[in-house]
Amino acid sequence: MNDLVDLLGLDADGLAQRCADWGQKPFRARQLMRWIHQRGEHDFEAMSDLAKDFRASLAARARVAAPAVVSDRAAADGTRKWLLDVGAGNAIETVFIPEVDRGTLCVSTQVGCAVNCLFCSTGKQGFSRNLDAHEIIAQVWHANRALGAGDPARRARGERPVTNVVFMGMGEPLQNYGATLTALRILLDDHAYGLSRRRVTVSTSGVVPMIDRLRDDCPVALAVSLHAPDDALRDQLVPLNRKYPLAELMAACRRYLERAPRDFITFEYVLLDGVNDADLHARQLLALVREVPCKFNLIPFNPFPNSGLRRSPPERIRRFAQILADAGIVTTVRRTRGDDIDAACGQLAGEVRDRTRLAARRARATGAAMGAVGLAEAR
Ligand code: SAH
Ligand code: SF4
């Protein structure tokens, strides 16, 4: 079974290559793509315009299989969250956020995350592994099927519930570049999901070299998680900043804009009470982003157990937003969606078999720090 190639993870070139290997013409790849992604079909026997012997040989070599659903929850506001089993004790989360004019799916790219931002529940769990492209696309495939079920007419018209995809679930997409790129190509492909570049957003904590590669390979909308106006604070909140400091990140954003489908970068900024939410921080931000056309998306911190952090009070959030807006920057405060089912930003935890042994390392580091204090006192 494990030798079967999962066709969910093959983009147009990958599928054409496979079809060639199997002695099939290139248009077979396009037919397959339409069956799989547009009609949500997984049973090769049902793909009625494929020759019978091709269908049989596909069944022997390939499969179309999404991870099993461990749980499926709906929030009061219509947000849906699925927990998907990706094997070996690992599970990932996918969230669908319905709005009047669109349906946004928030997908995961890794089991856990190695960046370890101070305020993020996924980061706190450590890192297990990258997802394959088929596991990223399976989230979209599954959501469309789950949400479109019971409406064959709508499906036949090619209408799909997921109109926008944001790479803002578990993981850092630009630390899983290959699979993210393949998934993006499938999302944009007219024979698959046919989404425009503006409707697909990659969110990154700032992996500078990979921002440049994305610009060259497949420039979709870009969101950058900023969270602090200076390196000293950002080093604490987003440890990756020690490798790629703010000046480099801002320069990468400017380069990205040369090819981006939108003429701005979205900066995400989680507001943490007493940490990064003072008027001074807002004014420093204005100086930092002076040369980067941008919008700001302020995210009230979503708490999780033992975070030790608090959400900024509403009046502080309003004031912070006002300072940015008064300087002419379009600023929105993200409405918290699905928090009654822990589906809000930063609350996605899934199940992570931590292979970085983060928790153990942290405990040792705390122990060492306490030891050092003890030593100093003894002197
Ligand atoms: N790794 C990528 C994408 C996933 S995180 C990134 O960091 O950009 C998606 C967004 O959720 C990021 O902007 C992140 O900073 C934010 N986020 C993480 N934890 C949060 C929390 N507890 N409350 C609110 N937003 C959070
Ligand atoms: Fe990883 Fe993003 Fe969470 Fe930071 S905020 S730990 S980069 S998922």
mmCIF file of C-alpha atoms and ligand atoms in Angstrom:
data_model
loop_
_atom_site.group_PDB
_atom_site.id
_atom_site.type_symbol
_atom_site.label_atom_id
_atom_site.label_comp_id
_atom_site.label_asym_id
_atom_site.label_seq_id
_atom_site.Cartn_x
_atom_site.Cartn_y
_atom_site.Cartn_z
ATOM 1 C CA MET A 1 0.000 0.000 0.000
ATOM 2 C CA ASN A 2 2.750 2.420 0.978
ATOM 3 C CA ASP A 3 4.347 2.279 -2.448
ATOM 4 C CA LEU A 4 1.285 3.842 -4.028
ATOM 5 C CA VAL A 5 1.927 7.404 -5.147
ATOM 6 C CA ASP A 6 -0.625 9.849 -3.760
ATOM 7 C CA LEU A 7 -1.819 11.890 -6.724
ATOM 8 C CA LEU A 8 -3.055 14.694 -4.448
ATOM 9 C CA GLY A 9 0.537 15.920 -4.178
ATOM 10 C CA LEU A 10 1.475 16.041 -7.869
ATOM 11 C CA ASP A 11 1.368 19.348 -9.735
ATOM 12 C CA ALA A 12 0.817 19.513 -13.517
ATOM 13 C CA ASP A 13 4.449 18.694 -14.332
ATOM 14 C CA GLY A 14 4.632 15.914 -11.771
ATOM 15 C CA LEU A 15 1.436 14.302 -12.984
ATOM 16 C CA ALA A 16 2.438 14.640 -16.660
ATOM 17 C CA GLN A 17 5.747 12.962 -15.838
ATOM 18 C CA ARG A 18 3.975 10.072 -14.115
ATOM 19 C CA CYS A 19 1.552 9.695 -17.003
ATOM 20 C CA ALA A 20 4.496 9.589 -19.421
ATOM 21 C CA ASP A 21 6.142 6.904 -17.252
ATOM 22 C CA TRP A 22 2.892 4.954 -17.466
ATOM 23 C CA GLY A 23 2.780 5.323 -21.268
ATOM 24 C CA GLN A 24 -0.085 7.834 -21.236
ATOM 25 C CA LYS A 25 -0.544 11.036 -23.222
ATOM 26 C CA PRO A 26 -0.128 14.417 -21.443
ATOM 27 C CA PHE A 27 -3.844 15.253 -21.643
ATOM 28 C CA ARG A 28 -4.520 12.305 -19.318
ATOM 29 C CA ALA A 29 -2.761 14.281 -16.587
ATOM 30 C CA ARG A 30 -5.167 17.186 -17.051
ATOM 31 C CA GLN A 31 -8.151 14.844 -17.001
ATOM 32 C CA LEU A 32 -6.915 13.289 -13.782
ATOM 33 C CA MET A 33 -6.373 16.686 -12.190
ATOM 34 C CA ARG A 34 -9.940 17.727 -12.953
ATOM 35 C CA TRP A 35 -11.395 14.521 -11.556
ATOM 36 C CA ILE A 36 -9.367 14.687 -8.396
ATOM 37 C CA HIS A 37 -9.396 18.364 -7.472
ATOM 38 C CA GLN A 38 -12.461 19.790 -9.192
ATOM 39 C CA ARG A 39 -14.834 16.874 -8.701
ATOM 40 C CA GLY A 40 -13.281 15.574 -5.509
ATOM 41 C CA GLU A 41 -13.136 12.033 -6.863
ATOM 42 C CA HIS A 42 -10.852 9.457 -5.300
ATOM 43 C CA ASP A 43 -12.154 6.290 -6.913
ATOM 44 C CA PHE A 44 -10.372 5.675 -10.219
ATOM 45 C CA GLU A 45 -13.198 3.385 -11.357
ATOM 46 C CA ALA A 46 -15.582 6.379 -11.252
ATOM 47 C CA MET A 47 -13.384 8.398 -13.643
ATOM 48 C CA SER A 48 -15.548 7.405 -16.561
ATOM 49 C CA ASP A 49 -13.665 9.073 -19.413
ATOM 50 C CA LEU A 50 -10.443 7.222 -18.665
ATOM 51 C CA ALA A 51 -9.838 3.969 -20.514
ATOM 52 C CA LYS A 52 -10.717 0.904 -18.475
ATOM 53 C CA ASP A 53 -7.198 -0.529 -18.525
ATOM 54 C CA PHE A 54 -5.717 2.817 -17.469
ATOM 55 C CA ARG A 55 -8.148 2.950 -14.541
ATOM 56 C CA ALA A 56 -7.050 -0.530 -13.491
ATOM 57 C CA SER A 57 -3.366 0.328 -13.743
ATOM 58 C CA LEU A 58 -3.915 3.524 -11.735
ATOM 59 C CA ALA A 59 -5.525 1.509 -8.964
ATOM 60 C CA ALA A 60 -2.423 -0.674 -8.819
ATOM 61 C CA ARG A 61 0.060 2.218 -8.710
ATOM 62 C CA ALA A 62 -1.592 5.249 -7.217
ATOM 63 C CA ARG A 63 -4.153 6.506 -4.774
ATOM 64 C CA VAL A 64 -6.036 9.648 -3.817
ATOM 65 C CA ALA A 65 -6.273 9.575 -0.050
ATOM 66 C CA ALA A 66 -6.678 12.310 2.539
ATOM 67 C CA PRO A 67 -5.582 11.669 6.131
ATOM 68 C CA ALA A 68 -8.254 10.234 8.416
ATOM 69 C CA VAL A 69 -10.361 12.743 10.326
ATOM 70 C CA VAL A 70 -9.791 12.427 14.069
ATOM 71 C CA SER A 71 -12.239 15.160 14.978
ATOM 72 C CA ASP A 72 -14.515 17.643 13.258
ATOM 73 C CA ARG A 73 -15.820 20.587 15.244
ATOM 74 C CA ALA A 74 -18.003 23.555 14.368
ATOM 75 C CA ALA A 75 -17.852 26.842 16.278
ATOM 76 C CA ALA A 76 -20.837 29.039 17.043
ATOM 77 C CA ASP A 77 -19.725 31.476 14.309
ATOM 78 C CA GLY A 78 -19.617 28.763 11.624
ATOM 79 C CA THR A 79 -15.847 28.194 11.769
ATOM 80 C CA ARG A 80 -14.980 24.492 11.250
ATOM 81 C CA LYS A 81 -11.869 22.775 12.522
ATOM 82 C CA TRP A 82 -10.649 19.356 11.524
ATOM 83 C CA LEU A 83 -7.947 17.367 13.256
ATOM 84 C CA LEU A 84 -6.313 15.052 10.703
ATOM 85 C CA ASP A 85 -4.229 11.991 11.509
ATOM 86 C CA VAL A 86 -0.926 12.069 9.613
ATOM 87 C CA GLY A 87 0.480 8.947 11.208
ATOM 88 C CA ALA A 88 2.945 7.954 13.937
ATOM 89 C CA GLY A 89 1.009 9.791 16.637
ATOM 90 C CA ASN A 90 1.021 13.079 14.724
ATOM 91 C CA ALA A 91 -2.059 15.113 13.856
ATOM 92 C CA ILE A 92 -2.523 18.476 12.186
ATOM 93 C CA GLU A 93 -5.293 21.033 12.216
ATOM 94 C CA THR A 94 -7.132 22.721 9.341
ATOM 95 C CA VAL A 95 -9.612 25.552 9.839
ATOM 96 C CA PHE A 96 -12.380 26.811 7.528
ATOM 97 C CA ILE A 97 -13.578 30.375 8.090
ATOM 98 C CA PRO A 98 -16.808 31.232 6.242
ATOM 99 C CA GLU A 99 -17.518 34.848 5.367
ATOM 100 C CA VAL A 100 -20.274 36.445 3.326
ATOM 101 C CA ASP A 101 -18.274 36.730 0.113
ATOM 102 C CA ARG A 102 -15.664 34.003 0.512
ATOM 103 C CA GLY A 103 -14.606 30.857 2.290
ATOM 104 C CA THR A 104 -11.061 30.854 3.644
ATOM 105 C CA LEU A 105 -9.184 27.697 4.499
ATOM 106 C CA CYS A 106 -6.220 27.937 6.864
ATOM 107 C CA VAL A 107 -3.816 25.068 6.156
ATOM 108 C CA SER A 108 -0.915 23.557 8.084
ATOM 109 C CA THR A 109 2.479 22.901 6.490
ATOM 110 C CA GLN A 110 4.342 21.134 9.292
ATOM 111 C CA VAL A 111 3.616 18.980 12.314
ATOM 112 C CA GLY A 112 4.626 21.487 14.971
ATOM 113 C CA CYS A 113 7.082 24.265 14.189
ATOM 114 C CA ALA A 114 10.770 24.747 14.892
ATOM 115 C CA VAL A 115 10.679 28.557 15.025
ATOM 116 C CA ASN A 116 9.278 28.514 18.541
ATOM 117 C CA CYS A 117 7.712 31.952 18.832
ATOM 118 C CA LEU A 118 7.052 32.877 22.426
ATOM 119 C CA PHE A 119 3.309 33.449 21.972
ATOM 120 C CA CYS A 120 2.437 30.476 19.737
ATOM 121 C CA SER A 121 0.902 27.257 20.902
ATOM 122 C CA THR A 122 2.169 25.339 17.851
ATOM 123 C CA GLY A 123 5.721 26.533 18.493
ATOM 124 C CA LYS A 124 5.520 25.497 22.131
ATOM 125 C CA GLN A 125 4.948 21.922 21.088
ATOM 126 C CA GLY A 126 8.221 21.570 19.243
ATOM 127 C CA PHE A 127 8.650 20.076 15.801
ATOM 128 C CA SER A 128 8.053 16.627 14.397
ATOM 129 C CA ARG A 129 8.209 16.729 10.599
ATOM 130 C CA ASN A 130 7.411 18.537 7.389
ATOM 131 C CA LEU A 131 4.170 17.685 5.638
ATOM 132 C CA ASP A 132 4.360 16.326 2.097
ATOM 133 C CA ALA A 133 2.644 18.274 -0.683
ATOM 134 C CA HIS A 134 -0.140 15.676 -0.770
ATOM 135 C CA GLU A 135 -0.810 16.246 2.939
ATOM 136 C CA ILE A 136 -1.068 20.002 2.402
ATOM 137 C CA ILE A 137 -3.386 19.680 -0.613
ATOM 138 C CA ALA A 138 -5.378 16.944 1.137
ATOM 139 C CA GLN A 139 -6.549 19.608 3.596
ATOM 140 C CA VAL A 140 -8.092 21.642 0.754
ATOM 141 C CA TRP A 141 -9.445 18.573 -1.006
ATOM 142 C CA HIS A 142 -11.019 17.279 2.192
ATOM 143 C CA ALA A 143 -12.529 20.645 3.169
ATOM 144 C CA ASN A 144 -14.140 21.120 -0.233
ATOM 145 C CA ARG A 145 -15.636 17.653 -0.081
ATOM 146 C CA ALA A 146 -16.795 17.977 3.507
ATOM 147 C CA LEU A 147 -18.374 21.372 2.924
ATOM 148 C CA GLY A 148 -19.847 20.650 -0.477
ATOM 149 C CA ALA A 149 -21.346 17.315 0.435
ATOM 150 C CA GLY A 150 -25.027 17.035 -0.202
ATOM 151 C CA ASP A 151 -24.945 19.548 -3.014
ATOM 152 C CA PRO A 152 -24.017 17.657 -6.185
ATOM 153 C CA ALA A 153 -25.456 20.423 -8.403
ATOM 154 C CA ARG A 154 -23.059 22.944 -6.943
ATOM 155 C CA ARG A 155 -20.174 20.557 -7.350
ATOM 156 C CA ALA A 156 -21.107 19.816 -10.930
ATOM 157 C CA ARG A 157 -20.983 23.560 -11.682
ATOM 158 C CA GLY A 158 -17.416 23.579 -10.393
ATOM 159 C CA GLU A 159 -18.279 25.815 -7.433
ATOM 160 C CA ARG A 160 -16.203 25.019 -4.421
ATOM 161 C CA PRO A 161 -16.625 26.231 -0.842
ATOM 162 C CA VAL A 162 -12.928 27.094 -0.451
ATOM 163 C CA THR A 163 -12.290 30.328 -2.380
ATOM 164 C CA ASN A 164 -9.175 31.476 -0.502
ATOM 165 C CA VAL A 165 -6.298 29.596 1.083
ATOM 166 C CA VAL A 166 -4.009 30.999 3.761
ATOM 167 C CA PHE A 167 -0.858 29.190 4.888
ATOM 168 C CA MET A 168 -1.373 30.222 8.499
ATOM 169 C CA GLY A 169 -2.029 26.928 10.247
ATOM 170 C CA MET A 170 0.582 24.875 12.060
ATOM 171 C CA GLY A 171 4.148 25.325 10.875
ATOM 172 C CA GLU A 172 6.407 27.710 9.013
ATOM 173 C CA PRO A 173 5.675 27.253 5.276
ATOM 174 C CA LEU A 174 9.007 28.667 4.168
ATOM 175 C CA GLN A 175 10.851 26.086 6.252
ATOM 176 C CA ASN A 176 9.058 23.447 4.180
ATOM 177 C CA TYR A 177 9.648 25.157 0.885
ATOM 178 C CA GLY A 178 9.482 22.309 -1.631
ATOM 179 C CA ALA A 179 6.134 20.943 -0.509
ATOM 180 C CA THR A 180 4.711 24.448 -0.076
ATOM 181 C CA LEU A 181 5.721 25.378 -3.631
ATOM 182 C CA THR A 182 4.159 22.241 -5.119
ATOM 183 C CA ALA A 183 0.964 22.875 -3.140
ATOM 184 C CA LEU A 184 0.852 26.483 -4.370
ATOM 185 C CA ARG A 185 1.182 25.337 -7.975
ATOM 186 C CA ILE A 186 -1.732 22.936 -7.545
ATOM 187 C CA LEU A 187 -3.869 25.636 -5.930
ATOM 188 C CA LEU A 188 -3.235 28.014 -8.841
ATOM 189 C CA ASP A 189 -3.642 25.414 -11.612
ATOM 190 C CA ASP A 190 -6.765 25.955 -13.714
ATOM 191 C CA HIS A 191 -7.262 22.199 -14.000
ATOM 192 C CA ALA A 192 -7.142 21.865 -10.204
ATOM 193 C CA TYR A 193 -8.331 24.675 -7.893
ATOM 194 C CA GLY A 194 -7.815 27.626 -10.253
ATOM 195 C CA LEU A 195 -7.291 30.164 -7.464
ATOM 196 C CA SER A 196 -5.759 33.516 -8.360
ATOM 197 C CA ARG A 197 -2.455 34.502 -6.754
ATOM 198 C CA ARG A 198 -4.296 37.118 -4.726
ATOM 199 C CA ARG A 199 -6.496 34.519 -3.126
ATOM 200 C CA VAL A 200 -3.594 32.486 -1.812
ATOM 201 C CA THR A 201 -1.525 33.911 1.037
ATOM 202 C CA VAL A 202 1.699 32.549 2.481
ATOM 203 C CA SER A 203 2.410 33.747 6.007
ATOM 204 C CA THR A 204 5.985 33.668 7.231
ATOM 205 C CA SER A 205 7.902 34.546 10.358
ATOM 206 C CA GLY A 206 10.616 35.876 8.050
ATOM 207 C CA VAL A 207 12.799 33.242 6.352
ATOM 208 C CA VAL A 208 14.561 35.822 4.192
ATOM 209 C CA PRO A 209 16.245 33.622 1.532
ATOM 210 C CA MET A 210 13.019 31.721 0.970
ATOM 211 C CA ILE A 211 11.016 34.935 0.569
ATOM 212 C CA ASP A 212 13.327 35.642 -2.371
ATOM 213 C CA ARG A 213 12.815 32.162 -3.791
ATOM 214 C CA LEU A 214 9.060 32.434 -3.507
ATOM 215 C CA ARG A 215 9.236 35.740 -5.348
ATOM 216 C CA ASP A 216 11.038 34.017 -8.211
ATOM 217 C CA ASP A 217 9.110 30.734 -8.232
ATOM 218 C CA CYS A 218 5.503 31.561 -7.417
ATOM 219 C CA PRO A 219 4.729 34.996 -5.990
ATOM 220 C CA VAL A 220 1.421 34.770 -4.172
ATOM 221 C CA ALA A 221 0.144 37.240 -1.575
ATOM 222 C CA LEU A 222 2.590 37.529 1.313
ATOM 223 C CA ALA A 223 1.945 38.083 5.004
ATOM 224 C CA VAL A 224 4.908 38.651 7.300
ATOM 225 C CA SER A 225 4.612 38.093 11.038
ATOM 226 C CA LEU A 226 6.330 41.124 12.506
ATOM 227 C CA HIS A 227 5.298 41.384 16.182
ATOM 228 C CA ALA A 228 8.011 43.856 17.213
ATOM 229 C CA PRO A 229 9.491 47.109 15.904
ATOM 230 C CA ASP A 230 13.110 46.482 16.909
ATOM 231 C CA ASP A 231 15.558 43.594 16.867
ATOM 232 C CA ALA A 232 16.003 43.366 20.639
ATOM 233 C CA LEU A 233 12.312 42.690 21.228
ATOM 234 C CA ARG A 234 11.801 40.624 18.076
ATOM 235 C CA ASP A 235 14.751 38.391 19.014
ATOM 236 C CA GLN A 236 12.758 37.471 22.112
ATOM 237 C CA LEU A 237 9.378 36.983 20.471
ATOM 238 C CA VAL A 238 10.418 35.404 17.153
ATOM 239 C CA PRO A 239 13.771 33.653 17.669
ATOM 240 C CA LEU A 240 14.339 33.408 13.904
ATOM 241 C CA ASN A 241 15.000 37.154 14.018
ATOM 242 C CA ARG A 242 18.473 36.440 15.390
ATOM 243 C CA LYS A 243 19.276 34.858 12.030
ATOM 244 C CA TYR A 244 17.371 37.268 9.793
ATOM 245 C CA PRO A 245 17.115 40.655 11.522
ATOM 246 C CA LEU A 246 14.608 43.340 10.679
ATOM 247 C CA ALA A 247 16.710 45.342 8.204
ATOM 248 C CA GLU A 248 17.177 42.203 6.078
ATOM 249 C CA LEU A 249 13.518 41.299 6.415
ATOM 250 C CA MET A 250 12.356 44.739 5.290
ATOM 251 C CA ALA A 251 14.715 44.594 2.295
ATOM 252 C CA ALA A 252 13.308 41.164 1.348
ATOM 253 C CA CYS A 253 9.773 42.567 1.571
ATOM 254 C CA ARG A 254 10.684 45.368 -0.828
ATOM 255 C CA ARG A 255 12.188 42.870 -3.273
ATOM 256 C CA TYR A 256 9.097 40.684 -3.007
ATOM 257 C CA LEU A 257 6.829 43.561 -3.932
ATOM 258 C CA GLU A 258 8.473 43.803 -7.348
ATOM 259 C CA ARG A 259 6.640 40.586 -8.294
ATOM 260 C CA ALA A 260 3.804 40.305 -5.782
ATOM 261 C CA PRO A 261 0.203 40.020 -6.994
ATOM 262 C CA ARG A 262 -0.775 42.808 -4.600
ATOM 263 C CA ASP A 263 1.056 46.071 -4.154
ATOM 264 C CA PHE A 264 1.454 45.706 -0.405
ATOM 265 C CA ILE A 265 2.781 43.302 2.185
ATOM 266 C CA THR A 266 0.476 42.391 5.049
ATOM 267 C CA PHE A 267 2.236 42.701 8.379
ATOM 268 C CA GLU A 268 0.744 40.603 11.138
ATOM 269 C CA TYR A 269 1.261 41.816 14.668
ATOM 270 C CA VAL A 270 0.053 39.939 17.727
ATOM 271 C CA LEU A 271 -0.757 42.383 20.517
ATOM 272 C CA LEU A 272 0.628 41.234 23.850
ATOM 273 C CA ASP A 273 -0.313 43.199 26.949
ATOM 274 C CA GLY A 274 2.642 45.210 28.251
ATOM 275 C CA VAL A 275 5.087 43.548 25.827
ATOM 276 C CA ASN A 276 4.766 45.096 22.358
ATOM 277 C CA ASP A 277 1.628 47.240 22.533
ATOM 278 C CA ALA A 278 2.787 50.695 23.717
ATOM 279 C CA ASP A 279 2.298 53.885 21.701
ATOM 280 C CA LEU A 280 6.067 53.999 21.306
ATOM 281 C CA HIS A 281 6.076 50.570 19.620
ATOM 282 C CA ALA A 282 3.476 51.774 17.119
ATOM 283 C CA ARG A 283 5.521 54.881 16.325
ATOM 284 C CA GLN A 284 8.688 52.815 15.933
ATOM 285 C CA LEU A 285 6.794 50.552 13.529
ATOM 286 C CA LEU A 286 5.960 53.539 11.357
ATOM 287 C CA ALA A 287 9.656 54.310 11.033
ATOM 288 C CA LEU A 288 10.532 50.662 10.360
ATOM 289 C CA VAL A 289 8.077 50.180 7.494
ATOM 290 C CA ARG A 290 8.496 53.638 5.974
ATOM 291 C CA GLU A 291 9.777 52.216 2.707
ATOM 292 C CA VAL A 292 7.574 49.125 2.502
ATOM 293 C CA PRO A 293 4.055 49.611 1.120
ATOM 294 C CA CYS A 294 2.011 47.624 3.615
ATOM 295 C CA LYS A 295 -1.153 46.972 5.530
ATOM 296 C CA PHE A 296 -1.269 45.978 9.167
ATOM 297 C CA ASN A 297 -3.318 43.180 10.574
ATOM 298 C CA LEU A 298 -3.358 43.429 14.358
ATOM 299 C CA ILE A 299 -4.138 40.129 16.064
ATOM 300 C CA PRO A 300 -5.375 40.186 19.654
ATOM 301 C CA PHE A 301 -3.338 37.479 21.396
ATOM 302 C CA ASN A 302 -5.242 34.227 21.724
ATOM 303 C CA PRO A 303 -4.369 32.636 25.023
ATOM 304 C CA PHE A 304 -3.460 28.990 25.541
ATOM 305 C CA PRO A 305 -2.565 27.133 28.753
ATOM 306 C CA ASN A 306 0.642 28.241 30.512
ATOM 307 C CA SER A 307 1.532 30.891 27.938
ATOM 308 C CA GLY A 308 2.219 33.422 30.685
ATOM 309 C CA LEU A 309 1.009 36.155 28.311
ATOM 310 C CA ARG A 310 -2.117 38.290 28.168
ATOM 311 C CA ARG A 311 -4.148 39.863 25.397
ATOM 312 C CA SER A 312 -3.909 43.668 25.215
ATOM 313 C CA PRO A 313 -7.061 45.399 26.505
ATOM 314 C CA PRO A 314 -9.518 46.606 23.803
ATOM 315 C CA GLU A 315 -8.751 50.290 24.416
ATOM 316 C CA ARG A 316 -5.015 49.660 23.941
ATOM 317 C CA ILE A 317 -5.670 47.760 20.705
ATOM 318 C CA ARG A 318 -7.863 50.596 19.450
ATOM 319 C CA ARG A 319 -5.226 53.214 20.288
ATOM 320 C CA PHE A 320 -2.413 51.184 18.673
ATOM 321 C CA ALA A 321 -4.472 50.750 15.502
ATOM 322 C CA GLN A 322 -5.286 54.467 15.485
ATOM 323 C CA ILE A 323 -1.626 55.518 15.518
ATOM 324 C CA LEU A 324 -0.939 53.359 12.448
ATOM 325 C CA ALA A 325 -4.115 54.466 10.696
ATOM 326 C CA ASP A 326 -3.413 58.155 11.380
ATOM 327 C CA ALA A 327 -0.129 57.730 9.547
ATOM 328 C CA GLY A 328 -2.044 56.497 6.500
ATOM 329 C CA ILE A 329 -1.510 52.745 6.902
ATOM 330 C CA VAL A 330 -4.570 50.571 6.322
ATOM 331 C CA THR A 331 -4.949 48.744 9.620
ATOM 332 C CA THR A 332 -7.393 46.051 10.575
ATOM 333 C CA VAL A 333 -7.893 44.272 13.852
ATOM 334 C CA ARG A 334 -8.448 40.607 13.216
ATOM 335 C CA ARG A 335 -11.762 39.405 14.490
ATOM 336 C CA THR A 336 -11.258 36.328 16.575
ATOM 337 C CA ARG A 337 -12.951 33.411 14.892
ATOM 338 C CA GLY A 338 -13.658 29.994 16.282
ATOM 339 C CA ASP A 339 -12.043 30.564 19.664
ATOM 340 C CA ASP A 340 -14.723 28.470 21.360
ATOM 341 C CA ILE A 341 -13.195 25.434 19.613
ATOM 342 C CA ASP A 342 -9.546 26.584 19.956
ATOM 343 C CA ALA A 343 -9.391 27.304 16.224
ATOM 344 C CA ALA A 344 -8.199 30.910 16.484
ATOM 345 C CA CYS A 345 -4.724 32.014 15.363
ATOM 346 C CA GLY A 346 -1.998 30.494 17.449
ATOM 347 C CA GLN A 347 -4.293 28.029 19.173
ATOM 348 C CA LEU A 348 -3.702 25.198 16.727
ATOM 349 C CA ALA A 349 -1.930 22.477 18.579
ATOM 350 C CA GLY A 350 -2.756 19.220 16.826
ATOM 351 C CA GLU A 351 -0.713 16.382 18.206
ATOM 352 C CA VAL A 352 3.016 16.666 17.820
ATOM 353 C CA ARG A 353 5.549 13.965 18.533
ATOM 354 C CA ASP A 354 8.237 16.485 19.343
ATOM 355 C CA ARG A 355 11.492 15.312 17.836
ATOM 356 C CA THR A 356 13.412 18.421 18.791
ATOM 357 C CA ARG A 357 12.888 17.500 22.446
ATOM 358 C CA LEU A 358 12.035 21.108 22.964
ATOM 359 C CA ALA A 359 10.254 20.635 26.257
ATOM 360 C CA ALA A 360 13.186 18.672 27.681
ATOM 361 C CA ARG A 361 15.713 21.222 26.436
ATOM 362 C CA ARG A 362 13.680 24.039 27.910
ATOM 363 C CA ALA A 363 13.498 22.293 31.262
ATOM 364 C CA ARG A 364 17.277 21.783 31.214
ATOM 365 C CA ALA A 365 17.862 25.425 30.249
ATOM 366 C CA THR A 366 15.663 26.593 33.112
ATOM 367 C CA GLY A 367 17.496 24.258 35.465
ATOM 368 C CA ALA A 368 20.869 25.574 34.289
ATOM 369 C CA ALA A 369 19.750 29.159 34.671
ATOM 370 C CA MET A 370 18.561 28.447 38.190
ATOM 371 C CA GLY A 371 21.842 26.697 38.923
ATOM 372 C CA ALA A 372 23.737 29.759 37.748
ATOM 373 C CA VAL A 373 21.669 31.966 40.004
ATOM 374 C CA GLY A 374 22.318 29.628 42.927
ATOM 375 C CA LEU A 375 26.042 29.792 42.225
ATOM 376 C CA ALA A 376 26.045 33.565 42.082
ATOM 377 C CA GLU A 377 24.236 33.741 45.387
ATOM 378 C CA ALA A 378 26.655 31.304 46.983
ATOM 379 C CA ARG A 379 29.561 33.553 46.115
HETATM 380 N N1 SAH B 1 4.472 30.263 10.766
HETATM 381 C C1 SAH B 1 3.798 31.265 10.022
HETATM 382 C C2 SAH B 1 2.352 30.914 9.750
HETATM 383 C C3 SAH B 1 1.564 30.295 10.872
HETATM 384 S S1 SAH B 1 1.207 31.293 12.247
HETATM 385 C C4 SAH B 1 3.906 32.608 10.693
HETATM 386 O O1 SAH B 1 4.352 32.674 11.840
HETATM 387 O O2 SAH B 1 3.596 33.595 10.042
HETATM 388 C C5 SAH B 1 -0.083 32.353 11.631
HETATM 389 C C6 SAH B 1 -0.250 33.667 12.413
HETATM 390 O O3 SAH B 1 -0.774 33.414 13.725
HETATM 391 C C7 SAH B 1 1.079 34.387 12.613
HETATM 392 O O4 SAH B 1 0.991 35.744 12.320
HETATM 393 C C8 SAH B 1 1.309 34.168 14.084
HETATM 394 O O5 SAH B 1 2.160 35.120 14.592
HETATM 395 C C9 SAH B 1 -0.067 34.220 14.647
HETATM 396 N N2 SAH B 1 -0.148 33.674 16.000
HETATM 397 C C10 SAH B 1 0.613 32.715 16.550
HETATM 398 N N3 SAH B 1 0.262 32.493 17.833
HETATM 399 C C11 SAH B 1 -0.741 33.353 18.118
HETATM 400 C C12 SAH B 1 -1.549 33.587 19.274
HETATM 401 N N4 SAH B 1 -1.393 32.876 20.390
HETATM 402 N N5 SAH B 1 -2.512 34.526 19.198
HETATM 403 C C13 SAH B 1 -2.710 35.217 18.051
HETATM 404 N N6 SAH B 1 -1.996 35.016 16.920
HETATM 405 C C14 SAH B 1 -1.020 34.105 16.951
HETATM 406 FE FE1 SF4 B 2 5.954 28.729 13.983
HETATM 407 FE FE2 SF4 B 2 4.417 30.726 13.046
HETATM 408 FE FE3 SF4 B 2 3.969 29.644 15.485
HETATM 409 FE FE4 SF4 B 2 6.134 31.158 15.083
HETATM 410 S S1 SF4 B 2 3.979 31.830 14.965
HETATM 411 S S2 SF4 B 2 6.083 29.174 16.171
HETATM 412 S S3 SF4 B 2 6.674 30.597 12.994
HETATM 413 S S4 SF4 B 2 3.767 28.608 13.531
#
